[in-house]
mmCIF file of C-alpha atoms in Angstrom:
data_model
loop_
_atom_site.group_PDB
_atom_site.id
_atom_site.type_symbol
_atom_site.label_atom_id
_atom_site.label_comp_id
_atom_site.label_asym_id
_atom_site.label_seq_id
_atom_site.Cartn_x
_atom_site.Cartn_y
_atom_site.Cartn_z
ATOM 1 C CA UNK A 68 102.562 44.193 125.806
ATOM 2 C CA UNK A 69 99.687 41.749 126.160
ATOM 3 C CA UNK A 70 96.238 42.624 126.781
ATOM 4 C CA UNK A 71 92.603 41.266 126.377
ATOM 5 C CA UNK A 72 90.168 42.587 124.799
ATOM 6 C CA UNK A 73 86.523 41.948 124.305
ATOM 7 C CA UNK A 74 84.922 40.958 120.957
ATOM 8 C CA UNK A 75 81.015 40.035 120.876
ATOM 9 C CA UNK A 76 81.513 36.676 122.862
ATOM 10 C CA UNK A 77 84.994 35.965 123.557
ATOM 11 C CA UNK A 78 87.686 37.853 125.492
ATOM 12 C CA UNK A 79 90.548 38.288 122.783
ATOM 13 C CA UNK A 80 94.204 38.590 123.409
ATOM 14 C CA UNK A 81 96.282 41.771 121.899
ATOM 15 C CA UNK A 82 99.225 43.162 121.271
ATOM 16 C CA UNK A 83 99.744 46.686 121.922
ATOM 17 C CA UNK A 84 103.545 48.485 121.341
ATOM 18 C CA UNK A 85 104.272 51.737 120.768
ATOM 19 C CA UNK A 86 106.967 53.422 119.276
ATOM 20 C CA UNK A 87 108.202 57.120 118.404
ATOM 21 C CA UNK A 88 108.746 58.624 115.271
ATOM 22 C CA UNK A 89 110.591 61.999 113.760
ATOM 23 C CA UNK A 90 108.608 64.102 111.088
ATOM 24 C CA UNK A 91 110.352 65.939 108.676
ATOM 25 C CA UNK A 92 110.729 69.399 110.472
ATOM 26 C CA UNK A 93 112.106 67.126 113.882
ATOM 27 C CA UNK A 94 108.925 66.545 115.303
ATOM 28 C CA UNK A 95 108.146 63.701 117.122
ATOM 29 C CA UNK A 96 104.795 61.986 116.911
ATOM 30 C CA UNK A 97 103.489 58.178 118.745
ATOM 31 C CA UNK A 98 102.538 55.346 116.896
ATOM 32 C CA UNK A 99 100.531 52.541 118.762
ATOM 33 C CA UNK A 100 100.142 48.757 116.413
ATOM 34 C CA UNK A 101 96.641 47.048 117.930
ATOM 35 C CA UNK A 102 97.586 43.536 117.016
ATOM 36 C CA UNK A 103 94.834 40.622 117.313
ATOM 37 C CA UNK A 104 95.923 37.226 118.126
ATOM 38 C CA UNK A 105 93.591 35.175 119.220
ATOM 39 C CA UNK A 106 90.163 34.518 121.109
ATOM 40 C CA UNK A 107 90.618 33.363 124.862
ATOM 41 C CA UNK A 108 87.343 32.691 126.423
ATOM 42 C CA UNK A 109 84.089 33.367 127.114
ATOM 43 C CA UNK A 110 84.789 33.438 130.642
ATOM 44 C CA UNK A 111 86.702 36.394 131.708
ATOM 45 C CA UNK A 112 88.039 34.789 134.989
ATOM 46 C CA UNK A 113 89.411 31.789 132.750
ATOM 47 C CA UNK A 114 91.189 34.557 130.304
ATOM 48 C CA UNK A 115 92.675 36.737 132.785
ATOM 49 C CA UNK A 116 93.476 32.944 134.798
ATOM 50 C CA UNK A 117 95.319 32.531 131.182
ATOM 51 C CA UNK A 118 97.268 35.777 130.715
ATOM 52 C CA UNK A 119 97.443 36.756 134.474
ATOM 53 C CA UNK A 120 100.212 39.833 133.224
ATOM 54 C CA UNK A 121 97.926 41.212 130.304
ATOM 55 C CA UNK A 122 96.187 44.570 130.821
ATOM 56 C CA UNK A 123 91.973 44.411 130.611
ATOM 57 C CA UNK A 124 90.985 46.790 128.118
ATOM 58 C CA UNK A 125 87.547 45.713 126.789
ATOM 59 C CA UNK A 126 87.533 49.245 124.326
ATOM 60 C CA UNK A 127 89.721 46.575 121.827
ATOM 61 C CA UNK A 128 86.622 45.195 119.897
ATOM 62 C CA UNK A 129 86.921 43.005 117.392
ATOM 63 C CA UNK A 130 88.837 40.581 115.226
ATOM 64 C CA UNK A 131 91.654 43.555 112.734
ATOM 65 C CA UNK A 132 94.818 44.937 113.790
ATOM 66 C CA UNK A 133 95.179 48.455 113.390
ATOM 67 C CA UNK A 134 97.540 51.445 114.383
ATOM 68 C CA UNK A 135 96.876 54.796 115.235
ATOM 69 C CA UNK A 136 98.893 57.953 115.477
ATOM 70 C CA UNK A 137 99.331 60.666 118.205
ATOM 71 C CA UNK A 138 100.720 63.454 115.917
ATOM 72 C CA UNK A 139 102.197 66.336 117.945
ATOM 73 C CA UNK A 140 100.225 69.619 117.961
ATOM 74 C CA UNK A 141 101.484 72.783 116.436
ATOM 75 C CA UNK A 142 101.816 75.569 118.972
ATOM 76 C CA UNK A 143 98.559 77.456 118.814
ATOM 77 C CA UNK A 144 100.148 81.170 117.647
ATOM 78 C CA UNK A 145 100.797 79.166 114.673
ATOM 79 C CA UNK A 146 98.973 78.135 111.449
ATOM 80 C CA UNK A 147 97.792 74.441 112.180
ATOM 81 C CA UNK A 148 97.120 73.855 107.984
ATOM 82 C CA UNK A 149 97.092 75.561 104.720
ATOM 83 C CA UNK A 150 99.897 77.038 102.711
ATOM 84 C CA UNK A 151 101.190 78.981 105.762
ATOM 85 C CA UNK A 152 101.054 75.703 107.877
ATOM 86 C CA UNK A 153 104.335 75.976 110.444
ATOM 87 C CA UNK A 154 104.201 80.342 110.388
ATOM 88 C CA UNK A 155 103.645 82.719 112.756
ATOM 89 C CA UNK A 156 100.282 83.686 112.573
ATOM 90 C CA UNK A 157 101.007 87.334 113.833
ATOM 91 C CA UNK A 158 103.756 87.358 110.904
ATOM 92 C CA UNK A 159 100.980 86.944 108.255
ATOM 93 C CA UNK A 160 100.471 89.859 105.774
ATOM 94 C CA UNK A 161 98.385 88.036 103.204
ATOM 95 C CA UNK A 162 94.961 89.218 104.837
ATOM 96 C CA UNK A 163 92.393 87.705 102.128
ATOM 97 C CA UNK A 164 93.827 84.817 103.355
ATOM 98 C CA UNK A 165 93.558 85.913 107.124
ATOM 99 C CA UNK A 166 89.983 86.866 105.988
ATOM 100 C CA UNK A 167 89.047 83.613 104.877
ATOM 101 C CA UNK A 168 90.519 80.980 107.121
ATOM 102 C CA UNK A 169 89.516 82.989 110.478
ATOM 103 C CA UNK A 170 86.857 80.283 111.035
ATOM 104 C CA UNK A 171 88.827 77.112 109.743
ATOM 105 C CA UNK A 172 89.453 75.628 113.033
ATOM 106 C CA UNK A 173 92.090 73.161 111.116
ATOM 107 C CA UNK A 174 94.123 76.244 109.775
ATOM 108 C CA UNK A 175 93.485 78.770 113.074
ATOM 109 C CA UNK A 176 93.209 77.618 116.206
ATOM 110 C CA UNK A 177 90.126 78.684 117.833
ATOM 111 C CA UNK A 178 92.763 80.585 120.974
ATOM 112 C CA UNK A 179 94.263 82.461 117.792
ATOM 113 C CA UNK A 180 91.251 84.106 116.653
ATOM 114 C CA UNK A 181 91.946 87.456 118.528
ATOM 115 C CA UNK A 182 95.390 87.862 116.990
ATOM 116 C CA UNK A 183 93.561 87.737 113.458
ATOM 117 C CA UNK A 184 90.772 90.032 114.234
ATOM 118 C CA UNK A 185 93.689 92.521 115.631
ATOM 119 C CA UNK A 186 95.473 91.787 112.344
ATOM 120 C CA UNK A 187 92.523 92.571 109.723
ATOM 121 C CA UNK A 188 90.939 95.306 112.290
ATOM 122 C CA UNK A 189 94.313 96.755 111.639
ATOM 123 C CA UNK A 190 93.757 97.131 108.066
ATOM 124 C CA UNK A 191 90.538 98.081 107.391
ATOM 125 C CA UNK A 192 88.211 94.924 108.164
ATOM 126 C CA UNK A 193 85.632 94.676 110.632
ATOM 127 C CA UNK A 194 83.541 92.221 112.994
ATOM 128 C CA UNK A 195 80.298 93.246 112.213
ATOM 129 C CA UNK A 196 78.284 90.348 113.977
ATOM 130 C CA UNK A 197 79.309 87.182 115.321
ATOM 131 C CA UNK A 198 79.100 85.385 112.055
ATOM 132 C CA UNK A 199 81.206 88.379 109.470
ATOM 133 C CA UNK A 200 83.757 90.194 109.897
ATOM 134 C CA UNK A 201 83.515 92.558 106.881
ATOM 135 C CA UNK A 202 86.080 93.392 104.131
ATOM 136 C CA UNK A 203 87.376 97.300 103.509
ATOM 137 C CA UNK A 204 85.207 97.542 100.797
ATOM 138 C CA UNK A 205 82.291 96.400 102.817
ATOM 139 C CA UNK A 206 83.139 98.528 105.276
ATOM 140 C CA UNK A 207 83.219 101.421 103.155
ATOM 141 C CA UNK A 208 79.617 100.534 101.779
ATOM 142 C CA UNK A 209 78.452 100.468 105.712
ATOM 143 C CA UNK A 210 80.312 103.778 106.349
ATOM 144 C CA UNK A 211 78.644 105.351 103.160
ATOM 145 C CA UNK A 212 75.322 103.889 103.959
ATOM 146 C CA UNK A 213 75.044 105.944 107.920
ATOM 147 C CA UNK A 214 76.381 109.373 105.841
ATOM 148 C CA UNK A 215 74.112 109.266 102.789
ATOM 149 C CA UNK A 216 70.565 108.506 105.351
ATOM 150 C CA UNK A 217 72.642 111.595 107.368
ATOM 151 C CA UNK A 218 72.761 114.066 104.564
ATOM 152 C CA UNK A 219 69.494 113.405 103.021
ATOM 153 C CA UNK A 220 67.926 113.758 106.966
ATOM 154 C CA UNK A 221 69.930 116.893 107.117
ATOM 155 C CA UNK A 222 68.206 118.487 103.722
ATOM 156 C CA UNK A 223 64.276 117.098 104.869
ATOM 157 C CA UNK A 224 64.778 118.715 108.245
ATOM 158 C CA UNK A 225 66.093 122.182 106.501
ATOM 159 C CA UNK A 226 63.960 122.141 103.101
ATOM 160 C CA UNK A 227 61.283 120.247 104.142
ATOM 161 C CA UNK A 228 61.850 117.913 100.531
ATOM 162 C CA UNK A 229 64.151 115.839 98.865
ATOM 163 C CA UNK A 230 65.086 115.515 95.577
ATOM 164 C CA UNK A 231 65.980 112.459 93.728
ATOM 165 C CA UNK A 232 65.813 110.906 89.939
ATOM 166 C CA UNK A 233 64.148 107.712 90.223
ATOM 167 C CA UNK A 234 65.860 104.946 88.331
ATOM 168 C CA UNK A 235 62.725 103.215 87.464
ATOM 169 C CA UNK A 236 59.345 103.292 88.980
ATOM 170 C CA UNK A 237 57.251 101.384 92.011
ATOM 171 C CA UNK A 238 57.431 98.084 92.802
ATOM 172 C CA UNK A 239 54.218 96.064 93.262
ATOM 173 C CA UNK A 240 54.117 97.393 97.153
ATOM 174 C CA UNK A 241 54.638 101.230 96.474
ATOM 175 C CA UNK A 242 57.880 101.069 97.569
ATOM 176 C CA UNK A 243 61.407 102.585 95.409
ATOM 177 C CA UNK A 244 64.892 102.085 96.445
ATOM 178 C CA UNK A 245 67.232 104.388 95.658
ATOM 179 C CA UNK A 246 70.640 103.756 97.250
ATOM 180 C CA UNK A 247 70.180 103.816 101.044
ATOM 181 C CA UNK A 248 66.929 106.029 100.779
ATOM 182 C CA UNK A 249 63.568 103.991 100.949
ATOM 183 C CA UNK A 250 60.876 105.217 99.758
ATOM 184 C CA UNK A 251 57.334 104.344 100.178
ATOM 185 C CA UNK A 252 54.018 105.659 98.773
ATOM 186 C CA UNK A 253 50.852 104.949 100.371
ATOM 187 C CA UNK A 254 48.670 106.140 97.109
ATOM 188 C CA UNK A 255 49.958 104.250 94.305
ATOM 189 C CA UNK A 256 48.375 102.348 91.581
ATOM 190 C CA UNK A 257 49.097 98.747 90.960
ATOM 191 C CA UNK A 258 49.921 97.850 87.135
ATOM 192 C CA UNK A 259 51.270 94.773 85.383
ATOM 193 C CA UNK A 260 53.434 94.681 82.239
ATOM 194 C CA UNK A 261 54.100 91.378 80.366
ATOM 195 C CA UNK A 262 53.795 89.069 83.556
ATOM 196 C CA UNK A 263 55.331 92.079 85.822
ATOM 197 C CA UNK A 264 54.296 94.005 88.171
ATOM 198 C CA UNK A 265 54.840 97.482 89.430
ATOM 199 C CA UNK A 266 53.351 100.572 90.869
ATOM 200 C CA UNK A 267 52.852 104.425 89.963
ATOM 201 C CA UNK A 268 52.572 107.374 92.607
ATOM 202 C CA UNK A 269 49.619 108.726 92.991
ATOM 203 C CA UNK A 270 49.924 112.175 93.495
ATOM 204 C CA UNK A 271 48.097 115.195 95.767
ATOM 205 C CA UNK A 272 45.558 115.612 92.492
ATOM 206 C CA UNK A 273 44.659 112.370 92.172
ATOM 207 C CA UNK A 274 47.192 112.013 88.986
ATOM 208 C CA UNK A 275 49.105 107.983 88.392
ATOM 209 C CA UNK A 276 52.563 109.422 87.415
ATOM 210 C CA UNK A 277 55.034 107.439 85.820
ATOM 211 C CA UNK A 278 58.744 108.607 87.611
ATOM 212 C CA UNK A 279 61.154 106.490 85.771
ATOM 213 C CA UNK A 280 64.356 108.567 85.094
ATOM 214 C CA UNK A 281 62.627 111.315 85.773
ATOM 215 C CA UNK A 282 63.674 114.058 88.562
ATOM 216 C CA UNK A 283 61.132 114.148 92.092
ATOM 217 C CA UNK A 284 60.548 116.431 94.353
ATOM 218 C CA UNK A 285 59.368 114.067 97.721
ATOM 219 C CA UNK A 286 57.308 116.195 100.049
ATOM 220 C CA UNK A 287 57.590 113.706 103.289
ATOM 221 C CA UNK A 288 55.055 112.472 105.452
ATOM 222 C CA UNK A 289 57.346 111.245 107.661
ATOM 223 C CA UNK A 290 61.242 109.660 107.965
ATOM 224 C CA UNK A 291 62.904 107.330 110.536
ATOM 225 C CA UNK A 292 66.751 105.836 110.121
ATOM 226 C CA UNK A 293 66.933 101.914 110.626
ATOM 227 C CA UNK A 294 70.172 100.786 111.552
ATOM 228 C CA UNK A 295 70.537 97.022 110.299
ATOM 229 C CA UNK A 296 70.375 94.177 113.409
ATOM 230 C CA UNK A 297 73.701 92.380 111.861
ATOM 231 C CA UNK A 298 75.466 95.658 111.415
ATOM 232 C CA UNK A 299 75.155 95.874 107.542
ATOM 233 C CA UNK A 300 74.730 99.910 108.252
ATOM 234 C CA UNK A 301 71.444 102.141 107.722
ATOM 235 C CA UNK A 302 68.756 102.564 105.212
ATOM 236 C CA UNK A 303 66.491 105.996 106.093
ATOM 237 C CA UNK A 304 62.330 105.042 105.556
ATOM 238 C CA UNK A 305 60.229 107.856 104.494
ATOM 239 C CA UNK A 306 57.152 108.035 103.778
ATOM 240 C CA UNK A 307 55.861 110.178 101.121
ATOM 241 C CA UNK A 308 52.860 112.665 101.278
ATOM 242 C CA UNK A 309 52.919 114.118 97.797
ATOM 243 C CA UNK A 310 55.838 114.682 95.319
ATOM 244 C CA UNK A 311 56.413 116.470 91.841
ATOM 245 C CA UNK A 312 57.712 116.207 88.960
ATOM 246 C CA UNK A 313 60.564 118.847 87.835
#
């Protein structure tokens, strides 16, 4: 079929066709050959005068023939790409894989998100925020994190103290981790070692303790549970009036 096209001064002539073809698996897909011939005009009453039965279409720029294909699309409960490509998505049991191609838009179709997340929620994953959905073994960490800041709230609010062994002493900021449980002391004393920094706890007699592997009593000053904004689970902040050594 004959049309005209538009290069950057002439009108062009064209042949378009198109023609079907089978894939492999049966599916059929449209091929469409863009074929230049030749420049017309630079009038466009004069080319159209010329080729009165040719179709304006002023998108064919240019002076190359090309072809482009209309490949069919797979249904959308089905993997678009990957090594499942052609399977039922709701079939899959390989859920690393699930895990990893939720957000590959060439592998999942965006309208077969929600049968994944049912999938991996299923067995033990979770949508945490809008960005992570987390493994089991992140999950477990989260689920861990909100019952160790529990316990440890449970023993300051009966005892009054907490015991821990620190694994190593302050940092520069009077602050020590120790698993989900931040500590922080307001009187410390700032020290460097080799280029490093770090801190030691002051304590009630005016004493710079070193606590490194070493068992503490924490007398609190205060405590609050912070639950993390992208759902990574809870760390417990307390503040720390004196401690002692055992």
């Amino acid at each position: 079929m004959e049309y005209i096209g538009k290069a950057d001064k002439f009108y062009t002539l064209w042949e378009v066709n198109t023609e079907t073809r089978t894939t492999m698996r049966g599916e059929t897909y449209m091929v469409t050959y863009h074929q230049y011939i030749k420049n017309i005009s630079f009038d466009l009453v004069k080319a159209t005068n010329k080729y009165p039965n040719a179709i304006l279409d002023t998108s064919l720029r240019g002076h190359s023939s090309w072809s482009s294909y209309d490949y069919p699309k797979p249904p959308a409960d089905e993997f678009q790409g990957g090594k499942y490509q052609g399977d039922k998505i709701a079939e899959c049991t390989d859920y690393q894989y699930l895990h990893w191609a939720y957000d590959l838009g060439y592998i999942i179709p965006w309208e077969s998100r929600e049968i994944v997340l049912g999938i991996l929620e299923a067995h033990g994953y979770r949508k945490i925020n809008d960005t992570h959905i987390a493994t089991p073994e992140e999950v477990e960490k989260i689920e861990k994190s909100y019952t160790e800041c529990e316990e440890a709230q449970k023993t300051l609010e009966e005892f009054g103290s907490i015991k821990i062994v620190a694994t190593k002493n302050l940092d520069e900021f009077g602050n020590l981790s120790i698993g989900n449980l931040e500590f922080n002391f307001p009187n410390y004393k700032y020290l460097e070692y080799g280029g490093y920094p770090y801190g030691l706890p002051i304590d009630s007699n005016g004493k710079a303790k070193r606590i490194k592997n070493k068992e503490i009593e924490i007398i609190p000053e205060s405590w609050e549970t912070v639950i993390n904004e992208y759902g990574w689970g809870a760390t417990l902040l307390i503040t720390v009036k004196d401690f002692k050594i055992k």
